[in-house]
Short mmCIF file of N, CA and C in Angstrom, two decimals:
data_model
loop_
_atom_site.label_atom_id
_atom_site.label_comp_id
_atom_site.label_asym_id
_atom_site.label_seq_id
_atom_site.Cartn_x
_atom_site.Cartn_y
_atom_site.Cartn_z
N UNK A 182 0.86 -1.20 0.00
CA UNK A 182 0.03 -0.02 -0.01
C UNK A 182 0.88 1.27 0.01
N UNK A 183 0.29 2.42 0.10
CA UNK A 183 0.99 3.66 -0.07
C UNK A 183 1.96 4.01 1.06
N UNK A 184 2.82 4.98 0.74
CA UNK A 184 3.83 5.45 1.74
C UNK A 184 3.25 6.58 2.57
N UNK A 185 3.19 6.35 3.84
CA UNK A 185 2.73 7.37 4.78
C UNK A 185 3.69 7.30 5.94
N UNK A 186 3.91 8.48 6.57
CA UNK A 186 4.97 8.50 7.59
C UNK A 186 4.53 8.82 9.00
N UNK A 187 3.35 9.35 9.19
CA UNK A 187 2.98 9.80 10.54
C UNK A 187 2.38 8.63 11.37
N UNK A 188 2.35 8.86 12.65
CA UNK A 188 1.91 7.86 13.61
C UNK A 188 0.39 7.62 13.57
N UNK A 189 0.00 6.47 14.01
CA UNK A 189 -1.37 6.16 14.21
C UNK A 189 -1.56 5.85 15.67
N UNK A 190 -2.56 6.45 16.32
CA UNK A 190 -2.76 6.22 17.73
C UNK A 190 -4.23 5.95 17.98
N UNK A 191 -4.49 5.37 19.18
CA UNK A 191 -5.91 5.13 19.54
C UNK A 191 -6.20 6.00 20.76
N UNK A 192 -7.52 6.36 20.90
CA UNK A 192 -7.94 7.07 22.07
C UNK A 192 -9.42 6.77 22.33
N UNK A 193 -9.79 6.65 23.55
CA UNK A 193 -11.18 6.42 23.89
C UNK A 193 -11.99 7.66 23.63
N UNK A 194 -13.20 7.51 23.16
CA UNK A 194 -14.06 8.64 22.79
C UNK A 194 -14.31 9.52 23.98
N UNK A 195 -14.31 9.00 25.19
CA UNK A 195 -14.58 9.74 26.37
C UNK A 195 -13.35 10.53 26.91
N UNK A 196 -12.21 10.29 26.22
CA UNK A 196 -10.96 10.95 26.61
C UNK A 196 -10.50 12.00 25.60
N UNK A 197 -11.25 12.24 24.56
CA UNK A 197 -10.86 13.14 23.47
C UNK A 197 -10.87 14.56 24.03
N UNK A 198 -9.82 15.29 23.70
CA UNK A 198 -9.67 16.69 24.06
C UNK A 198 -9.39 17.53 22.85
N UNK A 199 -9.71 18.81 22.93
CA UNK A 199 -9.48 19.68 21.78
C UNK A 199 -8.04 19.70 21.34
N UNK A 200 -7.11 19.49 22.24
CA UNK A 200 -5.65 19.56 21.90
C UNK A 200 -5.15 18.39 21.11
N UNK A 201 -5.93 17.34 20.94
CA UNK A 201 -5.49 16.17 20.25
C UNK A 201 -5.45 16.49 18.73
N UNK A 202 -4.26 16.40 18.17
CA UNK A 202 -4.11 16.77 16.78
C UNK A 202 -4.03 15.55 15.93
N UNK A 203 -4.50 15.67 14.71
CA UNK A 203 -4.42 14.57 13.75
C UNK A 203 -5.74 14.43 13.03
N UNK A 204 -5.82 13.41 12.18
CA UNK A 204 -6.96 13.05 11.38
C UNK A 204 -7.82 12.15 12.28
N UNK A 205 -8.94 12.68 12.78
CA UNK A 205 -9.78 12.01 13.76
C UNK A 205 -10.77 11.09 13.09
N UNK A 206 -10.73 9.78 13.46
CA UNK A 206 -11.65 8.80 12.83
C UNK A 206 -12.32 7.96 13.89
N UNK A 207 -13.65 8.03 13.94
CA UNK A 207 -14.39 7.16 14.81
C UNK A 207 -14.46 5.81 14.08
N UNK A 208 -14.11 4.72 14.82
CA UNK A 208 -14.04 3.45 14.22
C UNK A 208 -15.01 2.44 14.87
N UNK A 209 -16.09 2.99 15.34
CA UNK A 209 -17.26 2.17 15.89
C UNK A 209 -18.41 2.23 14.94
N UNK A 210 -19.26 1.21 14.98
CA UNK A 210 -20.45 1.21 14.15
C UNK A 210 -21.55 2.10 14.81
N UNK A 211 -21.47 2.17 16.13
CA UNK A 211 -22.51 2.89 16.86
C UNK A 211 -21.84 4.15 17.51
N UNK A 212 -22.61 5.24 17.47
CA UNK A 212 -22.05 6.50 18.09
C UNK A 212 -21.91 6.29 19.59
N UNK A 213 -20.79 6.79 20.16
CA UNK A 213 -20.56 6.60 21.61
C UNK A 213 -21.62 7.39 22.41
N UNK A 214 -22.25 6.66 23.33
CA UNK A 214 -23.30 7.24 24.11
C UNK A 214 -22.83 8.44 24.95
N UNK A 215 -23.57 9.53 24.87
CA UNK A 215 -23.30 10.70 25.70
C UNK A 215 -22.17 11.61 25.16
N UNK A 216 -21.68 11.34 24.01
CA UNK A 216 -20.58 12.17 23.43
C UNK A 216 -21.13 12.94 22.27
N UNK A 217 -20.85 14.27 22.25
CA UNK A 217 -21.39 15.13 21.22
C UNK A 217 -20.51 15.09 19.99
N UNK A 218 -21.08 15.43 18.84
CA UNK A 218 -20.30 15.49 17.56
C UNK A 218 -19.24 16.62 17.70
N UNK A 219 -19.53 17.65 18.45
CA UNK A 219 -18.65 18.74 18.61
C UNK A 219 -17.41 18.29 19.39
N UNK A 220 -17.60 17.46 20.39
CA UNK A 220 -16.49 16.99 21.24
C UNK A 220 -15.51 16.16 20.39
N UNK A 221 -16.02 15.28 19.59
CA UNK A 221 -15.15 14.41 18.81
C UNK A 221 -14.52 15.14 17.64
N UNK A 222 -15.19 16.12 17.02
CA UNK A 222 -14.69 16.92 15.94
C UNK A 222 -14.01 15.99 14.88
N UNK A 223 -14.80 15.10 14.37
CA UNK A 223 -14.30 14.03 13.49
C UNK A 223 -13.98 14.53 12.06
N UNK A 224 -13.00 13.92 11.48
CA UNK A 224 -12.71 14.01 10.07
C UNK A 224 -13.46 12.92 9.24
N UNK A 225 -13.69 11.78 9.93
CA UNK A 225 -14.26 10.67 9.22
C UNK A 225 -14.90 9.71 10.29
N UNK A 226 -16.02 9.10 9.92
CA UNK A 226 -16.64 8.06 10.72
C UNK A 226 -16.55 6.77 9.87
N UNK A 227 -15.62 5.89 10.18
CA UNK A 227 -15.33 4.74 9.38
C UNK A 227 -16.04 3.50 9.92
N UNK A 228 -17.37 3.53 9.85
CA UNK A 228 -18.19 2.38 10.32
C UNK A 228 -17.77 1.07 9.68
N UNK A 229 -17.42 1.17 8.38
CA UNK A 229 -17.11 -0.02 7.63
C UNK A 229 -15.84 -0.71 8.11
N UNK A 230 -15.00 -0.04 8.91
CA UNK A 230 -13.77 -0.61 9.44
C UNK A 230 -13.96 -1.18 10.83
N UNK A 231 -15.16 -1.00 11.43
CA UNK A 231 -15.46 -1.59 12.70
C UNK A 231 -15.71 -3.08 12.54
N UNK A 232 -15.57 -3.84 13.65
CA UNK A 232 -15.92 -5.24 13.56
C UNK A 232 -17.40 -5.46 13.23
N UNK A 233 -17.68 -6.54 12.55
CA UNK A 233 -19.06 -6.88 12.22
C UNK A 233 -19.85 -6.96 13.56
N UNK A 234 -21.15 -6.76 13.43
CA UNK A 234 -22.01 -6.87 14.64
C UNK A 234 -21.91 -8.25 15.26
N UNK A 235 -21.88 -9.30 14.43
CA UNK A 235 -21.75 -10.66 14.98
C UNK A 235 -20.44 -10.84 15.76
N UNK A 236 -19.38 -10.30 15.18
CA UNK A 236 -18.07 -10.46 15.88
C UNK A 236 -18.02 -9.69 17.14
N UNK A 237 -18.54 -8.46 17.10
CA UNK A 237 -18.58 -7.61 18.31
C UNK A 237 -19.37 -8.28 19.45
N UNK A 238 -20.54 -8.82 19.06
CA UNK A 238 -21.39 -9.50 20.11
C UNK A 238 -20.68 -10.75 20.63
N UNK A 239 -20.04 -11.48 19.74
CA UNK A 239 -19.35 -12.68 20.16
C UNK A 239 -18.23 -12.31 21.20
N UNK A 240 -17.44 -11.36 20.84
CA UNK A 240 -16.28 -10.95 21.65
C UNK A 240 -16.76 -10.41 23.01
N UNK A 241 -17.76 -9.51 22.99
CA UNK A 241 -18.30 -8.92 24.22
C UNK A 241 -17.24 -8.41 25.18
N UNK A 242 -16.13 -8.00 24.65
CA UNK A 242 -15.00 -7.43 25.43
C UNK A 242 -14.50 -8.37 26.47
N UNK A 243 -14.51 -9.67 26.15
CA UNK A 243 -14.02 -10.71 27.09
C UNK A 243 -12.54 -10.93 26.78
N UNK A 244 -11.64 -10.56 27.68
CA UNK A 244 -10.19 -10.71 27.45
C UNK A 244 -9.78 -12.18 27.11
N UNK A 245 -10.56 -13.14 27.61
CA UNK A 245 -10.27 -14.56 27.36
C UNK A 245 -10.36 -14.82 25.84
N UNK A 246 -11.23 -14.08 25.14
CA UNK A 246 -11.44 -14.26 23.71
C UNK A 246 -10.54 -13.39 22.86
N UNK A 247 -9.63 -12.63 23.50
CA UNK A 247 -8.85 -11.60 22.80
C UNK A 247 -8.05 -12.13 21.61
N UNK A 248 -7.31 -13.22 21.82
CA UNK A 248 -6.48 -13.71 20.75
C UNK A 248 -7.32 -14.16 19.51
N UNK A 249 -8.40 -14.89 19.79
CA UNK A 249 -9.25 -15.29 18.68
C UNK A 249 -9.97 -14.10 18.03
N UNK A 250 -10.37 -13.14 18.85
CA UNK A 250 -11.01 -11.96 18.32
C UNK A 250 -10.07 -11.24 17.33
N UNK A 251 -8.78 -11.12 17.71
CA UNK A 251 -7.85 -10.44 16.81
C UNK A 251 -7.75 -11.15 15.45
N UNK A 252 -7.67 -12.49 15.54
CA UNK A 252 -7.60 -13.29 14.28
C UNK A 252 -8.82 -13.05 13.43
N UNK A 253 -10.00 -13.14 14.06
CA UNK A 253 -11.26 -12.98 13.31
C UNK A 253 -11.41 -11.56 12.72
N UNK A 254 -11.04 -10.54 13.51
CA UNK A 254 -11.15 -9.16 13.07
C UNK A 254 -10.15 -8.89 11.95
N UNK A 255 -8.94 -9.39 12.07
CA UNK A 255 -7.94 -9.26 10.99
C UNK A 255 -8.45 -9.87 9.68
N UNK A 256 -9.14 -11.00 9.84
CA UNK A 256 -9.72 -11.64 8.65
C UNK A 256 -10.81 -10.75 8.03
N UNK A 257 -11.63 -10.13 8.84
CA UNK A 257 -12.63 -9.18 8.32
C UNK A 257 -11.92 -8.06 7.66
N UNK A 258 -10.95 -7.46 8.26
CA UNK A 258 -10.20 -6.29 7.70
C UNK A 258 -9.48 -6.68 6.42
N UNK A 259 -9.09 -7.92 6.26
CA UNK A 259 -8.43 -8.31 4.98
C UNK A 259 -9.34 -8.15 3.79
N UNK A 260 -10.65 -8.15 4.03
CA UNK A 260 -11.65 -7.97 2.96
C UNK A 260 -11.98 -6.48 2.74
N UNK A 261 -11.32 -5.59 3.48
CA UNK A 261 -11.67 -4.15 3.44
C UNK A 261 -10.48 -3.34 3.08
N UNK A 262 -9.65 -3.84 2.14
CA UNK A 262 -8.43 -3.16 1.78
C UNK A 262 -8.70 -1.76 1.20
N UNK A 263 -9.75 -1.63 0.40
CA UNK A 263 -10.11 -0.35 -0.23
C UNK A 263 -10.49 0.67 0.84
N UNK A 264 -11.24 0.31 1.84
CA UNK A 264 -11.60 1.23 2.88
C UNK A 264 -10.37 1.65 3.71
N UNK A 265 -9.51 0.68 3.95
CA UNK A 265 -8.31 1.01 4.69
C UNK A 265 -7.42 2.01 3.94
N UNK A 266 -7.24 1.77 2.62
CA UNK A 266 -6.43 2.65 1.83
C UNK A 266 -7.06 4.03 1.71
N UNK A 267 -8.39 4.10 1.61
CA UNK A 267 -9.09 5.40 1.54
C UNK A 267 -8.79 6.20 2.81
N UNK A 268 -8.88 5.57 3.96
CA UNK A 268 -8.59 6.25 5.20
C UNK A 268 -7.15 6.80 5.23
N UNK A 269 -6.17 5.95 4.84
CA UNK A 269 -4.81 6.39 4.81
C UNK A 269 -4.59 7.54 3.82
N UNK A 270 -5.25 7.44 2.64
CA UNK A 270 -5.09 8.51 1.66
C UNK A 270 -5.76 9.81 2.12
N UNK A 271 -6.94 9.68 2.71
CA UNK A 271 -7.62 10.90 3.20
C UNK A 271 -6.86 11.61 4.27
N UNK A 272 -6.17 10.85 5.16
CA UNK A 272 -5.40 11.44 6.22
C UNK A 272 -4.13 12.15 5.67
N UNK A 273 -3.73 11.78 4.54
CA UNK A 273 -2.54 12.34 3.91
C UNK A 273 -1.33 12.13 4.82
N UNK A 274 -0.68 13.21 5.20
CA UNK A 274 0.49 13.10 6.06
C UNK A 274 0.21 13.45 7.52
N UNK A 275 -1.06 13.55 7.89
CA UNK A 275 -1.45 13.81 9.28
C UNK A 275 -1.33 12.55 10.10
N UNK A 276 -1.02 12.69 11.40
CA UNK A 276 -1.20 11.50 12.25
C UNK A 276 -2.66 11.10 12.31
N UNK A 277 -2.91 9.82 12.43
CA UNK A 277 -4.29 9.32 12.47
C UNK A 277 -4.61 9.05 13.93
N UNK A 278 -5.81 9.45 14.36
CA UNK A 278 -6.30 9.22 15.71
C UNK A 278 -7.53 8.33 15.55
N UNK A 279 -7.43 7.08 15.97
CA UNK A 279 -8.54 6.14 15.92
C UNK A 279 -9.31 6.25 17.23
N UNK A 280 -10.57 6.63 17.14
CA UNK A 280 -11.40 6.87 18.29
C UNK A 280 -12.41 5.70 18.46
N UNK A 281 -12.51 5.21 19.67
CA UNK A 281 -13.34 4.07 20.00
C UNK A 281 -14.05 4.33 21.31
N UNK A 282 -15.09 3.56 21.61
CA UNK A 282 -15.85 3.76 22.83
C UNK A 282 -15.67 2.68 23.90
N UNK A 283 -15.03 1.57 23.58
CA UNK A 283 -14.86 0.48 24.50
C UNK A 283 -14.16 0.95 25.79
N UNK A 284 -14.59 0.34 26.88
CA UNK A 284 -13.96 0.69 28.21
C UNK A 284 -12.56 0.13 28.35
N UNK A 285 -12.31 -1.03 27.78
CA UNK A 285 -11.01 -1.73 27.93
C UNK A 285 -10.03 -1.13 26.96
N UNK A 286 -9.01 -0.45 27.48
CA UNK A 286 -7.99 0.21 26.63
C UNK A 286 -7.03 -0.81 26.07
N UNK A 287 -6.95 -2.00 26.63
CA UNK A 287 -5.96 -2.96 26.21
C UNK A 287 -6.52 -4.08 25.31
N UNK A 288 -7.83 -4.27 25.28
CA UNK A 288 -8.48 -5.28 24.48
C UNK A 288 -9.65 -4.70 23.69
N UNK A 289 -9.36 -4.00 22.60
CA UNK A 289 -10.36 -3.43 21.81
C UNK A 289 -10.00 -3.42 20.31
N UNK A 290 -10.97 -3.29 19.48
CA UNK A 290 -10.72 -3.39 18.05
C UNK A 290 -9.82 -2.30 17.49
N UNK A 291 -9.77 -1.15 18.10
CA UNK A 291 -8.94 -0.03 17.58
C UNK A 291 -7.50 -0.39 17.65
N UNK A 292 -7.07 -1.17 18.59
CA UNK A 292 -5.67 -1.64 18.71
C UNK A 292 -5.33 -2.52 17.52
N UNK A 293 -6.23 -3.41 17.17
CA UNK A 293 -6.01 -4.33 16.02
C UNK A 293 -6.00 -3.50 14.72
N UNK A 294 -6.92 -2.59 14.59
CA UNK A 294 -6.99 -1.78 13.39
C UNK A 294 -5.74 -0.91 13.25
N UNK A 295 -5.24 -0.42 14.37
CA UNK A 295 -4.01 0.41 14.39
C UNK A 295 -2.86 -0.42 13.81
N UNK A 296 -2.73 -1.65 14.28
CA UNK A 296 -1.68 -2.54 13.83
C UNK A 296 -1.78 -2.79 12.34
N UNK A 297 -2.98 -3.07 11.83
CA UNK A 297 -3.22 -3.35 10.43
C UNK A 297 -2.84 -2.12 9.58
N UNK A 298 -3.33 -0.94 10.04
CA UNK A 298 -3.04 0.28 9.27
C UNK A 298 -1.60 0.62 9.26
N UNK A 299 -0.89 0.41 10.42
CA UNK A 299 0.57 0.68 10.48
C UNK A 299 1.25 -0.23 9.46
N UNK A 300 0.87 -1.45 9.31
CA UNK A 300 1.45 -2.38 8.34
C UNK A 300 1.16 -1.87 6.90
N UNK A 301 -0.07 -1.43 6.72
CA UNK A 301 -0.43 -0.82 5.41
C UNK A 301 0.45 0.32 5.00
N UNK A 302 0.85 1.13 5.99
CA UNK A 302 1.66 2.31 5.70
C UNK A 302 3.08 2.02 5.33
N UNK A 303 3.54 0.82 5.57
CA UNK A 303 4.95 0.45 5.27
C UNK A 303 5.25 0.50 3.78
#
């Protein structure tokens, strides 16, 4: 995929601040409860890059399922190369900020997506 040089990071929707710079992308299918559009100040809402509803429900943020979730989600993302490339192209040379609503900062889909996008940028 294309050459891009800036970092990709993740942040919980409830922790977003005005000072966070970069191309802001919400990567959930559902809008985060209680968060205004003004607060997130998004550049893109990439619903198509979120896990499928079936996968999200199966995972249910259970750390025991984390390894298998990563494999299944990576498989889903492998079918979405065009959407991934569009996100990277739209961000141009800005750092990308992947915004998610999950409570668990260590076991969530944004971390997996970050890894896939970083590989795409190589």
